[in-house]
CSV table of C-alpha atoms in Angstrom, one decimal:
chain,number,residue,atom,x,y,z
D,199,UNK,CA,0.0,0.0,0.0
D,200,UNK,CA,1.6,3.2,-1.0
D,201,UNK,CA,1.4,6.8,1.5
D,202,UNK,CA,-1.4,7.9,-0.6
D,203,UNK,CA,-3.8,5.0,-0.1
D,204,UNK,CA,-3.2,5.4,3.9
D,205,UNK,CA,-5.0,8.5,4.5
D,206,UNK,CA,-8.2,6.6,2.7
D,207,UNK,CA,-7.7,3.9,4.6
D,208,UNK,CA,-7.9,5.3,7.7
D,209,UNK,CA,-11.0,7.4,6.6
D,210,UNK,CA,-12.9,4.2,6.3
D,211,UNK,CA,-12.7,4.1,2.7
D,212,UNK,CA,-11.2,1.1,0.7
D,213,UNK,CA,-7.8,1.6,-0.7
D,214,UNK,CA,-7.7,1.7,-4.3
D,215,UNK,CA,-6.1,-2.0,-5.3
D,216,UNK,CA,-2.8,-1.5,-7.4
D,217,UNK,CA,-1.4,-3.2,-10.0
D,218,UNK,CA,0.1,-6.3,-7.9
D,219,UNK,CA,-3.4,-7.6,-6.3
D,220,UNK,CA,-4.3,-10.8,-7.5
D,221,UNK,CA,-7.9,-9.4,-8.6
D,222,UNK,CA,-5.8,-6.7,-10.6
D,223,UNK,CA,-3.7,-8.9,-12.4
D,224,UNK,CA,-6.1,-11.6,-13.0
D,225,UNK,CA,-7.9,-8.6,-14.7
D,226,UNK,CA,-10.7,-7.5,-12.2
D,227,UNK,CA,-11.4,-4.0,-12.8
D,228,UNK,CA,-10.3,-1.4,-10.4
D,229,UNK,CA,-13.0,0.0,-8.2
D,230,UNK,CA,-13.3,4.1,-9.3
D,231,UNK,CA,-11.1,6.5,-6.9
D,232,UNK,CA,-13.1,8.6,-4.4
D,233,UNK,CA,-13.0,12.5,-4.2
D,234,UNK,CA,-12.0,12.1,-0.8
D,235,UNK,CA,-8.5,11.0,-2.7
D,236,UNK,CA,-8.2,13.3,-5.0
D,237,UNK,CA,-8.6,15.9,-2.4
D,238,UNK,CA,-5.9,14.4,-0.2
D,239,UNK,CA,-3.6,13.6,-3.3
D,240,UNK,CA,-4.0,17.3,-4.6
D,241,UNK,CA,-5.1,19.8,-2.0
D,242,UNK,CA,-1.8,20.4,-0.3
D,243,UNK,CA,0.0,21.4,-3.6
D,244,UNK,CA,-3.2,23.4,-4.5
D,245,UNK,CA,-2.9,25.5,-1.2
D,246,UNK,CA,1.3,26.1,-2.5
D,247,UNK,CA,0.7,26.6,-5.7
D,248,UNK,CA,-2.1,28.9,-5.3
D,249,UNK,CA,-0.1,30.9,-2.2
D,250,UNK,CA,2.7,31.1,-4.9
D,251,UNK,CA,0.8,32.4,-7.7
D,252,UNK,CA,-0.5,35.2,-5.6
D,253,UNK,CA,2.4,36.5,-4.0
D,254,UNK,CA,4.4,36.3,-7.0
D,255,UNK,CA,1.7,37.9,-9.3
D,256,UNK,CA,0.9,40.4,-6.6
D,257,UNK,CA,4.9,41.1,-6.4
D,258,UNK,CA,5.0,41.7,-10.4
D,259,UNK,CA,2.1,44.6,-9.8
D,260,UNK,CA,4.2,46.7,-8.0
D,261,UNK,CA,6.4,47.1,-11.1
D,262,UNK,CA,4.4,46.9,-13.9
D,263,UNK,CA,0.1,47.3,-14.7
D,264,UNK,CA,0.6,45.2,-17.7
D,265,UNK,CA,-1.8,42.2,-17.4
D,266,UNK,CA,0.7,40.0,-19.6
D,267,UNK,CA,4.0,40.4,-17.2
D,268,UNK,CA,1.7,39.5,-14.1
D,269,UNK,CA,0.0,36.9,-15.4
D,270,UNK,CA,3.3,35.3,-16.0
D,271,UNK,CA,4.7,36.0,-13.2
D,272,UNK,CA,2.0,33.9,-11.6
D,273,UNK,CA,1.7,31.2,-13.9
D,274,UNK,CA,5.5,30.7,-13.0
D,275,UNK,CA,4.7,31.2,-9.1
D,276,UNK,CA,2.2,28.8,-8.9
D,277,UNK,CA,3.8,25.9,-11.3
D,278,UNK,CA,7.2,25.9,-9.0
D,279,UNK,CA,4.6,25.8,-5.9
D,280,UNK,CA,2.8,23.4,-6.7
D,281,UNK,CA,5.5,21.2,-8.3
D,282,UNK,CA,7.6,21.3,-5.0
D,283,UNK,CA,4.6,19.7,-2.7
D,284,UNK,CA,4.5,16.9,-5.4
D,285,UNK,CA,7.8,16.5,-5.6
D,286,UNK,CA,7.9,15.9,-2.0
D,287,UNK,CA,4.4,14.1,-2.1
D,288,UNK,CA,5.4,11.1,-4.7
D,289,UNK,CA,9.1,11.0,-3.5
D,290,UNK,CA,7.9,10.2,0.1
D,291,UNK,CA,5.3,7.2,-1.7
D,292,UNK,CA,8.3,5.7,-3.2
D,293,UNK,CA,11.4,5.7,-0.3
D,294,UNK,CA,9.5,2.4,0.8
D,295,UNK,CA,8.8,0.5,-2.7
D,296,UNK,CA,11.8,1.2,-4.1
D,297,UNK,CA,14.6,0.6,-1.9
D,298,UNK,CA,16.7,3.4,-2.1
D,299,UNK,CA,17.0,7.0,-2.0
D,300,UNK,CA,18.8,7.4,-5.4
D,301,UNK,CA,16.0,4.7,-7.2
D,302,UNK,CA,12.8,7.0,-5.1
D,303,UNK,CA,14.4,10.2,-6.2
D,304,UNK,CA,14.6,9.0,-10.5
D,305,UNK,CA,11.0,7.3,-10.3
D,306,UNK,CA,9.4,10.4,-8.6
D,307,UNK,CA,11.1,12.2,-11.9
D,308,UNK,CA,9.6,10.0,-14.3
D,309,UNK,CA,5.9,9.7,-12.1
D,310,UNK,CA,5.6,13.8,-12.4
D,311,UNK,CA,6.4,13.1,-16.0
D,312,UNK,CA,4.5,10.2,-16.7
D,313,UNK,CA,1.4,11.9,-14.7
D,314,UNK,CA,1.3,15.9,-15.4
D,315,UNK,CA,3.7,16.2,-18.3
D,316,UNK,CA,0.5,16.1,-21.3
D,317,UNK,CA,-1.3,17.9,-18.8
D,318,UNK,CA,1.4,20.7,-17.8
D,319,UNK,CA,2.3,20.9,-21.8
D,320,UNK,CA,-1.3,22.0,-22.7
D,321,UNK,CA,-1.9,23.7,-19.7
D,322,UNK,CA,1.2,26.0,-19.5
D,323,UNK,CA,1.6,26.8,-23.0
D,324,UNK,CA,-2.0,27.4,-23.6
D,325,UNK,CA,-4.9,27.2,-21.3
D,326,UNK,CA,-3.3,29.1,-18.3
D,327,UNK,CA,-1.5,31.5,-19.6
D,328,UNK,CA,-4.6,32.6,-21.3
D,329,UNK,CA,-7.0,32.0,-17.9
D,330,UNK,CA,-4.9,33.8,-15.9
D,331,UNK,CA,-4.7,36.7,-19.0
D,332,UNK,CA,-8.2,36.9,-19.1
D,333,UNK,CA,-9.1,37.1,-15.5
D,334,UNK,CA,-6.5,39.6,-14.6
D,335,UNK,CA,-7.9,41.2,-17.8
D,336,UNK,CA,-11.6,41.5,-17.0
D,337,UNK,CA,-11.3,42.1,-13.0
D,338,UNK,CA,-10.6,45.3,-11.9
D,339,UNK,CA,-8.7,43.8,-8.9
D,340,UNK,CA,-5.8,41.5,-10.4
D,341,UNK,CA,-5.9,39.4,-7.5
D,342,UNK,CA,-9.7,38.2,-8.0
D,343,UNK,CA,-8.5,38.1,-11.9
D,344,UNK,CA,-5.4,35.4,-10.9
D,345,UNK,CA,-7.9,33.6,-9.3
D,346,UNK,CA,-10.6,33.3,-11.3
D,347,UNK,CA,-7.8,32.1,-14.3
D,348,UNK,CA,-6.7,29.5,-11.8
D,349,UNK,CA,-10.0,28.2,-10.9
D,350,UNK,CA,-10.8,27.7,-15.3
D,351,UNK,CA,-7.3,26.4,-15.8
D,352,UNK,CA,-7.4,23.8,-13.2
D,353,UNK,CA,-10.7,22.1,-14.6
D,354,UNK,CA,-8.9,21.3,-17.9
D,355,UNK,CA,-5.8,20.6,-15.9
D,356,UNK,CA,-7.2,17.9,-13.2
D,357,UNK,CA,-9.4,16.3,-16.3
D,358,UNK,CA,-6.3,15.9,-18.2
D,359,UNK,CA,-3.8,14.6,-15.1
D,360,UNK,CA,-6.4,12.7,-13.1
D,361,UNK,CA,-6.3,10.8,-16.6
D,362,UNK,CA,-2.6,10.0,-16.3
D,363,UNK,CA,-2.6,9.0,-12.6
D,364,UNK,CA,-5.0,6.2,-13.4
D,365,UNK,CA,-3.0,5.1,-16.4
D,366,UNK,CA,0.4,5.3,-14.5
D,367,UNK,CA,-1.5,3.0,-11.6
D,368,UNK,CA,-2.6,0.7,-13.9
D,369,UNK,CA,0.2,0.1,-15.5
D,370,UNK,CA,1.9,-0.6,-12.4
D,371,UNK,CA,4.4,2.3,-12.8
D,372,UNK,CA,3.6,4.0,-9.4
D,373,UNK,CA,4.1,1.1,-7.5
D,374,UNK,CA,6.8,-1.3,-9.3
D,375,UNK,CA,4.2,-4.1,-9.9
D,376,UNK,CA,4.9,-4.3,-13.2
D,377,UNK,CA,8.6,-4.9,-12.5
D,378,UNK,CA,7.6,-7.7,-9.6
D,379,UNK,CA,5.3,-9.2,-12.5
D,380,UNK,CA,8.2,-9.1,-15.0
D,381,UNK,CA,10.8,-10.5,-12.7
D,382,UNK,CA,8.2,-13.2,-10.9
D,383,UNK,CA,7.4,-14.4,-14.7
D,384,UNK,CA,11.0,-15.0,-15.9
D,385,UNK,CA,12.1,-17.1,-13.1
């Protein structure tokens, strides 16, 4: 059971199965994740992120009105602050299903990859910067307009990333099964 299925279990929710149950690999389907979850898996890198954005958009005002500069200035803000509480977040899953530092420290690499890079590519070079454009655009106070953005972006963003989670924990990539399955089948 990785960190992320504990706070579910202790909830009184059923952990998610992974890829190395014996219903999983004998092809049972994978009961659906609750919000309760996606709130726990997400929420604390929300809270960064969107602390981030603000201070750092709100820092860009007091040199320049120009709605482009500050929505950038957010947009970067909130990626590295929501990017460090992952970081942390899927580095801390693997220390104990991996073994070692080094091999928890290249996995949570490819994980962030593997589960927000098609998500991050669309939403940074497209959806948010134009949100966050907009809203500090049409609200006269750019704070309500950087949050507003947010709010847009991160539908498109969670539809796309929630997406790759699943895949990745299928597959067995965010828990090694599909290694344990390949080794256990070639001895």
């Amino acid at each position: 059971m990785t960190t992320i299925d504990r706070p579910a279990a202790t909830a009184a929710i059923a952990p998610a199965r992974t890829a190395t149950d014996p219903a999983t690999a004998a092809g049972a389907p994978q009961p659906r994740r609750g919000l309760l979850f996606w709130i726990v898996r997400y929420l604390p890198a929300e809270i960064t992120g969107t602390a981030v954005m603000a201070i750092a958009g709100l820092l860009a005002t007091q040199w320049t009105d120009a709605a482009p500069v500050i929505a950038l200035a957010a947009l970067l803000g909130e990626i590295a602050g929501f990017y460090a509480v992952l970081a942390a977040t899927i580095y801390l899953e693997l220390v104990p299903v991996t073994g070692t530092r080094r091999k928890a420290l290249g996995k949570t690499g490819v994980l962030l990859i593997a589960e927000f890079g098609a998500a991050e590519v669309l939403d940074t070079l497209l959806v948010r910067p134009a949100a966050l454009l907009l809203g500090v655009w049409l609200f006269p106070d750019p704070l309500w307009g950087m949050l507003a953005g947010k709010v847009a972006a991160d539908i498109v963003f969670y539809a796309v990333a929630a997406g790759a989670f699943t895949v990745t924990a299928r597959t067995g990539l965010r828990d090694g099964g599909r290694n344990r399955r390949t080794e256990g089948a070639a001895t």
